[in-house]
PDB file of C-alpha atoms in Angstrom:
ATOM      1  CA  GLU A  12      17.651  13.448  -3.334  1.00  0.00           C
ATOM      2  CA  VAL A  13      16.070  11.162  -1.438  1.00  0.00           C
ATOM      3  CA  GLN A  14      12.915  10.046  -3.362  1.00  0.00           C
ATOM      4  CA  LEU A  15      10.130   6.941  -1.761  1.00  0.00           C
ATOM      5  CA  VAL A  16       7.354   5.996  -3.943  1.00  0.00           C
ATOM      6  CA  GLU A  17       3.875   3.574  -2.576  1.00  0.00           C
ATOM      7  CA  SER A  18       1.995   1.619  -4.357  1.00  0.00           C
ATOM      8  CA  GLY A  19      -0.143  -1.329  -3.619  1.00  0.00           C
ATOM      9  CA  GLY A  20      -3.377   0.353  -2.347  1.00  0.00           C
ATOM     10  CA  GLY A  21      -6.615  -0.023  -3.618  1.00  0.00           C
ATOM     11  CA  LEU A  22      -9.779  -1.435  -2.734  1.00  0.00           C
ATOM     12  CA  VAL A  23     -10.360  -4.555  -0.672  1.00  0.00           C
ATOM     13  CA  GLN A  24     -13.066  -6.376   1.076  1.00  0.00           C
ATOM     14  CA  PRO A  25     -13.392  -6.637   4.943  1.00  0.00           C
ATOM     15  CA  GLY A  26     -10.703 -10.098   5.972  1.00  0.00           C
ATOM     16  CA  ARG A  27      -9.317 -10.015   2.589  1.00  0.00           C
ATOM     17  CA  SER A  28      -5.243  -9.087   1.930  1.00  0.00           C
ATOM     18  CA  LEU A  29      -3.386  -6.345   0.425  1.00  0.00           C
ATOM     19  CA  LYS A  30       0.857  -5.665  -0.035  1.00  0.00           C
ATOM     20  CA  LEU A  31       2.225  -2.554  -0.079  1.00  0.00           C
ATOM     21  CA  SER A  32       5.483  -1.917  -1.673  1.00  0.00           C
ATOM     22  CA  CYS A  33       7.561   1.632  -1.230  1.00  0.00           C
ATOM     23  CA  ALA A  34      10.475   1.638  -3.140  1.00  0.00           C
ATOM     24  CA  ALA A  35      13.375   4.259  -2.047  1.00  0.00           C
ATOM     25  CA  SER A  36      16.132   5.643  -4.225  1.00  0.00           C
ATOM     26  CA  GLY A  37      18.621   8.460  -3.765  1.00  0.00           C
ATOM     27  CA  PHE A  38      20.521   6.924  -0.295  1.00  0.00           C
ATOM     28  CA  THR A  39      21.918   3.352   0.809  1.00  0.00           C
ATOM     29  CA  PHE A  40      18.834   2.158   1.695  1.00  0.00           C
ATOM     30  CA  SER A  41      20.102  -0.904   4.058  1.00  0.00           C
ATOM     31  CA  ASN A  42      21.855   1.906   5.904  1.00  0.00           C
ATOM     32  CA  TYR A  43      17.960   3.120   7.558  1.00  0.00           C
ATOM     33  CA  GLY A  44      15.129   1.892   9.596  1.00  0.00           C
ATOM     34  CA  MET A  45      12.021   2.299   7.530  1.00  0.00           C
ATOM     35  CA  ALA A  46       8.861   2.693   8.817  1.00  0.00           C
ATOM     36  CA  TRP A  47       4.963   3.403   7.862  1.00  0.00           C
ATOM     37  CA  VAL A  48       2.327   5.896   8.923  1.00  0.00           C
ATOM     38  CA  CYS A  49      -0.965   5.975   8.681  1.00  0.00           C
ATOM     39  CA  GLN A  50      -3.834   8.679   7.975  1.00  0.00           C
ATOM     40  CA  ALA A  51      -7.551   8.179   7.969  1.00  0.00           C
ATOM     41  CA  PRO A  52      -9.459   9.712   5.948  1.00  0.00           C
ATOM     42  CA  THR A  53      -9.673  14.046   7.893  1.00  0.00           C
ATOM     43  CA  LYS A  54      -7.752  12.524  10.812  1.00  0.00           C
ATOM     44  CA  GLY A  55      -4.620  12.759  12.167  1.00  0.00           C
ATOM     45  CA  LEU A  56      -1.503  10.623  11.691  1.00  0.00           C
ATOM     46  CA  GLU A  57      -0.470   7.004  13.038  1.00  0.00           C
ATOM     47  CA  TRP A  58       2.908   4.853  13.350  1.00  0.00           C
ATOM     48  CA  VAL A  59       1.915   1.399  12.125  1.00  0.00           C
ATOM     49  CA  ALA A  60       5.334  -0.173  12.379  1.00  0.00           C
ATOM     50  CA  SER A  61       9.322   0.020  11.960  1.00  0.00           C
ATOM     51  CA  ILE A  62      11.965  -2.027  10.784  1.00  0.00           C
ATOM     52  CA  SER A  63      15.240  -2.305  11.517  1.00  0.00           C
ATOM     53  CA  THR A  64      18.377  -1.534   8.925  1.00  0.00           C
ATOM     54  CA  GLY A  65      18.621  -5.357   8.338  1.00  0.00           C
ATOM     55  CA  GLY A  66      15.285  -6.517   8.646  1.00  0.00           C
ATOM     56  CA  GLY A  67      15.876  -8.583  11.915  1.00  0.00           C
ATOM     57  CA  ASN A  68      13.893  -6.177  14.517  1.00  0.00           C
ATOM     58  CA  THR A  69      10.459  -5.269  13.865  1.00  0.00           C
ATOM     59  CA  TYR A  70       7.544  -3.587  15.886  1.00  0.00           C
ATOM     60  CA  TYR A  71       3.796  -3.038  14.946  1.00  0.00           C
ATOM     61  CA  ARG A  72       1.026  -0.443  16.800  1.00  0.00           C
ATOM     62  CA  ASP A  73      -1.090  -2.461  19.195  1.00  0.00           C
ATOM     63  CA  SER A  74      -4.217  -2.415  16.792  1.00  0.00           C
ATOM     64  CA  VAL A  75      -1.983  -4.029  13.974  1.00  0.00           C
ATOM     65  CA  LYS A  76      -0.164  -6.745  15.783  1.00  0.00           C
ATOM     66  CA  GLY A  77      -0.476 -10.013  14.151  1.00  0.00           C
ATOM     67  CA  ARG A  78      -2.608  -8.986  11.261  1.00  0.00           C
ATOM     68  CA  PHE A  79       0.395  -6.628   9.397  1.00  0.00           C
ATOM     69  CA  THR A  80       4.148  -7.586   8.794  1.00  0.00           C
ATOM     70  CA  ILE A  81       6.686  -5.710   7.768  1.00  0.00           C
ATOM     71  CA  SER A  82       9.471  -6.489   5.660  1.00  0.00           C
ATOM     72  CA  ARG A  83      12.317  -5.240   3.320  1.00  0.00           C
ATOM     73  CA  ASP A  84      14.449  -6.536   0.603  1.00  0.00           C
ATOM     74  CA  ASN A  85      17.464  -4.029   0.841  1.00  0.00           C
ATOM     75  CA  ALA A  86      18.881  -5.666  -2.374  1.00  0.00           C
ATOM     76  CA  LYS A  87      15.669  -4.639  -4.069  1.00  0.00           C
ATOM     77  CA  ASN A  88      15.845  -1.580  -2.320  1.00  0.00           C
ATOM     78  CA  THR A  89      12.399  -1.643  -1.347  1.00  0.00           C
ATOM     79  CA  LEU A  90      10.019  -1.731   2.115  1.00  0.00           C
ATOM     80  CA  TYR A  91       6.667  -3.836   2.285  1.00  0.00           C
ATOM     81  CA  LEU A  92       3.563  -4.013   4.540  1.00  0.00           C
ATOM     82  CA  GLN A  93       1.732  -7.314   3.913  1.00  0.00           C
ATOM     83  CA  MET A  94      -1.787  -6.108   5.300  1.00  0.00           C
ATOM     84  CA  ASP A  95      -3.686  -9.233   6.162  1.00  0.00           C
ATOM     85  CA  SER A  96      -7.149  -9.297   7.970  1.00  0.00           C
ATOM     86  CA  LEU A  97      -7.772  -5.647   7.133  1.00  0.00           C
ATOM     87  CA  ARG A  98     -10.389  -3.437   8.342  1.00  0.00           C
ATOM     88  CA  SER A  99     -13.128  -1.484   8.216  1.00  0.00           C
ATOM     89  CA  GLU A 100     -10.952   0.461  10.315  1.00  0.00           C
ATOM     90  CA  ASP A 101      -7.774   0.065   8.298  1.00  0.00           C
ATOM     91  CA  THR A 102      -8.879   2.509   5.815  1.00  0.00           C
ATOM     92  CA  ALA A 103      -6.141   5.286   5.487  1.00  0.00           C
ATOM     93  CA  THR A 104      -3.383   6.877   3.269  1.00  0.00           C
ATOM     94  CA  TYR A 105      -0.279   4.751   4.131  1.00  0.00           C
ATOM     95  CA  TYR A 106       2.590   6.553   3.850  1.00  0.00           C
ATOM     96  CA  CYS A 107       6.275   5.468   3.941  1.00  0.00           C
ATOM     97  CA  ALA A 108       8.846   6.791   5.948  1.00  0.00           C
ATOM     98  CA  ARG A 109      12.763   7.116   6.563  1.00  0.00           C
ATOM     99  CA  HIS A 110      14.144   7.194  10.000  1.00  0.00           C
ATOM    100  CA  PRO A 111      17.162   8.747  10.922  1.00  0.00           C
ATOM    101  CA  ALA A 112      18.112   6.865  13.286  1.00  0.00           C
ATOM    102  CA  ARG A 113      16.714   3.368  15.274  1.00  0.00           C
ATOM    103  CA  ASN A 114      12.988   3.980  16.001  1.00  0.00           C
ATOM    104  CA  ASP A 115      14.129   7.352  15.631  1.00  0.00           C
ATOM    105  CA  TYR A 116      11.700  10.426  14.063  1.00  0.00           C
ATOM    106  CA  PHE A 117      10.818  10.396  10.414  1.00  0.00           C
ATOM    107  CA  ASP A 118      12.865  12.366   8.149  1.00  0.00           C
ATOM    108  CA  TYR A 119      11.812  11.540   4.788  1.00  0.00           C
ATOM    109  CA  TRP A 120       8.508  10.528   3.956  1.00  0.00           C
ATOM    110  CA  GLY A 121       6.602   8.841   0.281  1.00  0.00           C
ATOM    111  CA  GLN A 122       3.190  10.446  -1.120  1.00  0.00           C
ATOM    112  CA  GLY A 123       1.172   8.185   0.310  1.00  0.00           C
ATOM    113  CA  VAL A 124      -0.676   5.207  -1.184  1.00  0.00           C
ATOM    114  CA  MET A 125      -4.725   5.217  -0.371  1.00  0.00           C
ATOM    115  CA  VAL A 126      -6.334   1.875   0.965  1.00  0.00           C
ATOM    116  CA  THR A 127      -9.596   1.066   1.469  1.00  0.00           C
ATOM    117  CA  VAL A 128     -11.537  -1.655   3.170  1.00  0.00           C
ATOM    118  CA  SER A 129     -14.999  -2.183   2.226  1.00  0.00           C
ATOM    119  CA  SER A 130     -17.330  -4.262   1.078  1.00  0.00           C
TER     120      SER A 130
ATOM    121  CA  ASP B  27       1.993   4.569  25.349  1.00  0.00           C
ATOM    122  CA  ILE B  28       2.742   8.163  25.630  1.00  0.00           C
ATOM    123  CA  GLN B  29      -0.060  10.400  25.131  1.00  0.00           C
ATOM    124  CA  MET B  30       0.648  13.474  23.507  1.00  0.00           C
ATOM    125  CA  THR B  31      -1.965  16.590  23.899  1.00  0.00           C
ATOM    126  CA  GLN B  32      -2.040  19.454  21.377  1.00  0.00           C
ATOM    127  CA  SER B  33      -3.582  22.058  21.613  1.00  0.00           C
ATOM    128  CA  PRO B  34      -5.468  24.177  19.901  1.00  0.00           C
ATOM    129  CA  PRO B  35      -7.265  22.083  17.169  1.00  0.00           C
ATOM    130  CA  SER B  36      -7.375  25.121  15.000  1.00  0.00           C
ATOM    131  CA  LEU B  37      -5.855  28.353  14.987  1.00  0.00           C
ATOM    132  CA  SER B  38      -6.668  31.217  12.497  1.00  0.00           C
ATOM    133  CA  ALA B  39      -3.746  34.583  12.479  1.00  0.00           C
ATOM    134  CA  SER B  40      -3.517  37.319  10.426  1.00  0.00           C
ATOM    135  CA  LEU B  41      -0.211  38.101   7.741  1.00  0.00           C
ATOM    136  CA  GLY B  42       2.235  38.592  10.348  1.00  0.00           C
ATOM    137  CA  ASP B  43       1.048  37.187  13.462  1.00  0.00           C
ATOM    138  CA  LYS B  44       2.735  35.359  15.775  1.00  0.00           C
ATOM    139  CA  VAL B  45       1.374  31.531  16.783  1.00  0.00           C
ATOM    140  CA  THR B  46       1.943  28.985  19.279  1.00  0.00           C
ATOM    141  CA  ILE B  47       1.181  25.695  19.509  1.00  0.00           C
ATOM    142  CA  THR B  48       1.752  23.602  22.740  1.00  0.00           C
ATOM    143  CA  CYS B  49       2.096  19.420  23.008  1.00  0.00           C
ATOM    144  CA  GLN B  50       2.121  17.641  26.243  1.00  0.00           C
ATOM    145  CA  ALA B  51       3.197  14.370  26.764  1.00  0.00           C
ATOM    146  CA  SER B  52       1.592  12.117  29.773  1.00  0.00           C
ATOM    147  CA  GLN B  53       5.151  11.353  30.459  1.00  0.00           C
ATOM    148  CA  ASN B  54       9.138  12.912  30.280  1.00  0.00           C
ATOM    149  CA  ILE B  55       9.925  12.372  26.766  1.00  0.00           C
ATOM    150  CA  ASN B  56      13.148  14.218  27.108  1.00  0.00           C
ATOM    151  CA  LYS B  57      13.271  16.666  24.349  1.00  0.00           C
ATOM    152  CA  TYR B  58      12.509  13.836  22.246  1.00  0.00           C
ATOM    153  CA  ILE B  59      10.050  15.964  20.262  1.00  0.00           C
ATOM    154  CA  ALA B  60       9.733  16.910  15.874  1.00  0.00           C
ATOM    155  CA  TRP B  61       7.213  18.870  14.580  1.00  0.00           C
ATOM    156  CA  TYR B  62       5.905  18.206  11.693  1.00  0.00           C
ATOM    157  CA  GLN B  63       4.028  20.486   8.526  1.00  0.00           C
ATOM    158  CA  GLN B  64       1.244  18.796   6.172  1.00  0.00           C
ATOM    159  CA  LYS B  65      -0.210  21.081   3.455  1.00  0.00           C
ATOM    160  CA  PRO B  66      -3.262  19.263   1.465  1.00  0.00           C
ATOM    161  CA  GLY B  67      -2.567  16.306  -0.469  1.00  0.00           C
ATOM    162  CA  LYS B  68       0.527  15.961   0.827  1.00  0.00           C
ATOM    163  CA  ALA B  69       2.761  13.617   2.831  1.00  0.00           C
ATOM    164  CA  PRO B  70       4.030  15.586   6.091  1.00  0.00           C
ATOM    165  CA  ARG B  71       7.543  17.748   5.822  1.00  0.00           C
ATOM    166  CA  LEU B  72       9.678  17.496   8.809  1.00  0.00           C
ATOM    167  CA  LEU B  73      10.323  21.000  10.449  1.00  0.00           C
ATOM    168  CA  ILE B  74      11.996  20.411  14.033  1.00  0.00           C
ATOM    169  CA  ARG B  75      13.624  17.599  15.848  1.00  0.00           C
ATOM    170  CA  TYR B  76      15.028  17.150  19.508  1.00  0.00           C
ATOM    171  CA  THR B  77      12.370  20.256  20.355  1.00  0.00           C
ATOM    172  CA  SER B  78      14.132  22.720  18.433  1.00  0.00           C
ATOM    173  CA  THR B  79      16.516  21.609  16.197  1.00  0.00           C
ATOM    174  CA  LEU B  80      15.672  23.347  12.636  1.00  0.00           C
ATOM    175  CA  GLU B  81      15.765  21.608   9.776  1.00  0.00           C
ATOM    176  CA  SER B  82      17.731  21.804   6.503  1.00  0.00           C
ATOM    177  CA  GLY B  83      15.312  24.063   4.402  1.00  0.00           C
ATOM    178  CA  THR B  84      12.974  25.441   7.188  1.00  0.00           C
ATOM    179  CA  PRO B  85      12.602  28.939   7.378  1.00  0.00           C
ATOM    180  CA  SER B  86      13.722  30.850  10.779  1.00  0.00           C
ATOM    181  CA  ARG B  87      10.376  31.918  11.782  1.00  0.00           C
ATOM    182  CA  PHE B  88       9.785  28.704  12.752  1.00  0.00           C
ATOM    183  CA  SER B  89      10.809  27.620  16.617  1.00  0.00           C
ATOM    184  CA  GLY B  90      10.466  25.224  19.126  1.00  0.00           C
ATOM    185  CA  SER B  91      10.949  24.536  22.777  1.00  0.00           C
ATOM    186  CA  GLY B  92      10.454  22.464  25.812  1.00  0.00           C
ATOM    187  CA  SER B  93      11.551  20.265  28.344  1.00  0.00           C
ATOM    188  CA  GLY B  94      10.408  17.511  30.488  1.00  0.00           C
ATOM    189  CA  ARG B  95       6.603  17.179  29.672  1.00  0.00           C
ATOM    190  CA  ASP B  96       5.681  20.361  28.124  1.00  0.00           C
ATOM    191  CA  TYR B  97       6.720  21.693  24.022  1.00  0.00           C
ATOM    192  CA  SER B  98       5.928  24.653  22.046  1.00  0.00           C
ATOM    193  CA  PHE B  99       5.868  25.036  18.463  1.00  0.00           C
ATOM    194  CA  SER B 100       6.269  28.947  16.684  1.00  0.00           C
ATOM    195  CA  ILE B 101       6.008  30.256  13.844  1.00  0.00           C
ATOM    196  CA  SER B 102       6.468  34.251  13.940  1.00  0.00           C
ATOM    197  CA  ASN B 103       5.533  36.704  11.060  1.00  0.00           C
ATOM    198  CA  VAL B 104       3.226  33.745   9.586  1.00  0.00           C
ATOM    199  CA  GLU B 105       3.103  33.959   5.764  1.00  0.00           C
ATOM    200  CA  SER B 106       0.147  32.535   3.580  1.00  0.00           C
ATOM    201  CA  GLU B 107       2.886  29.518   2.454  1.00  0.00           C
ATOM    202  CA  ASP B 108       2.286  28.571   6.285  1.00  0.00           C
ATOM    203  CA  ILE B 109      -1.569  27.316   5.613  1.00  0.00           C
ATOM    204  CA  ALA B 110      -1.646  23.798   6.815  1.00  0.00           C
ATOM    205  CA  SER B 111      -1.578  21.891   9.778  1.00  0.00           C
ATOM    206  CA  TYR B 112       1.131  20.851  11.953  1.00  0.00           C
ATOM    207  CA  TYR B 113       1.780  17.879  13.756  1.00  0.00           C
ATOM    208  CA  CYS B 114       4.179  17.020  16.485  1.00  0.00           C
ATOM    209  CA  LEU B 115       6.181  13.724  17.451  1.00  0.00           C
ATOM    210  CA  GLN B 116       7.568  11.648  20.308  1.00  0.00           C
ATOM    211  CA  TYR B 117       9.917   9.507  19.828  1.00  0.00           C
ATOM    212  CA  ASP B 118      11.103   8.979  23.081  1.00  0.00           C
ATOM    213  CA  ASN B 119       9.336   5.776  23.258  1.00  0.00           C
ATOM    214  CA  LEU B 120       7.738   3.297  21.250  1.00  0.00           C
ATOM    215  CA  PRO B 121       4.940   2.989  20.281  1.00  0.00           C
ATOM    216  CA  LEU B 122       5.552   6.866  18.274  1.00  0.00           C
ATOM    217  CA  THR B 123       2.824   8.353  18.703  1.00  0.00           C
ATOM    218  CA  PHE B 124       1.840  12.310  17.255  1.00  0.00           C
ATOM    219  CA  GLY B 125      -0.608  14.958  18.675  1.00  0.00           C
ATOM    220  CA  SER B 126      -3.975  15.059  17.395  1.00  0.00           C
ATOM    221  CA  GLY B 127      -2.885  18.365  14.716  1.00  0.00           C
ATOM    222  CA  THR B 128      -3.152  21.636  14.819  1.00  0.00           C
ATOM    223  CA  LYS B 129      -5.090  23.646  11.594  1.00  0.00           C
ATOM    224  CA  LEU B 130      -3.557  27.128  10.717  1.00  0.00           C
ATOM    225  CA  GLU B 131      -5.928  29.462   8.591  1.00  0.00           C
ATOM    226  CA  ILE B 132      -5.585  33.049   7.374  1.00  0.00           C
ATOM    227  CA  LYS B 133      -7.778  35.355   8.472  1.00  0.00           C
TER     228      LYS B 133
END
């Protein structure tokens, strides 16, 4: 069974950093591209970033370029999102999701982790 | 960026009704659209990919169609378990973009 379990969320002040993790199991992690998708409270879904199978290619939405870094450790079956210079508008639930193919749709999602940026 | 205009924002249906949601892309997306169901407090669930291909486990009362810029998603014989929000996603080009969502309620 495919499982994606996020962790690392919480309350953080504007301008500070936070690192999210996503532990994957039930599939060969290194064979799949991965992504982060966010959802602000009572709002819709927004793609944040994606990473290729080996980690050599990364893609970001414009609003997070230069502030967020997606990475992965295939030996640990774990996906990461380093979030720097956080802003109030980054407040959202962040989901880890799997791409069945390169920059494709998302076939499996984690349960999500909440990030609140507030002073 | 490709904009996905989804309508309506909300729907109220009776059990057994057929409902339809539409998504219009700002440019041709070559049928690369997926549809998701999201129940309150839960992660989205993939229902349909590549316009009309049902994912394993998706009931046959769900369907999708379309081409070019215009796509639709339907639920025939709405059941109480279908109460949720529904989102389209285009994956023809980066950035991947979602529609704004449709909230389905039961009358």
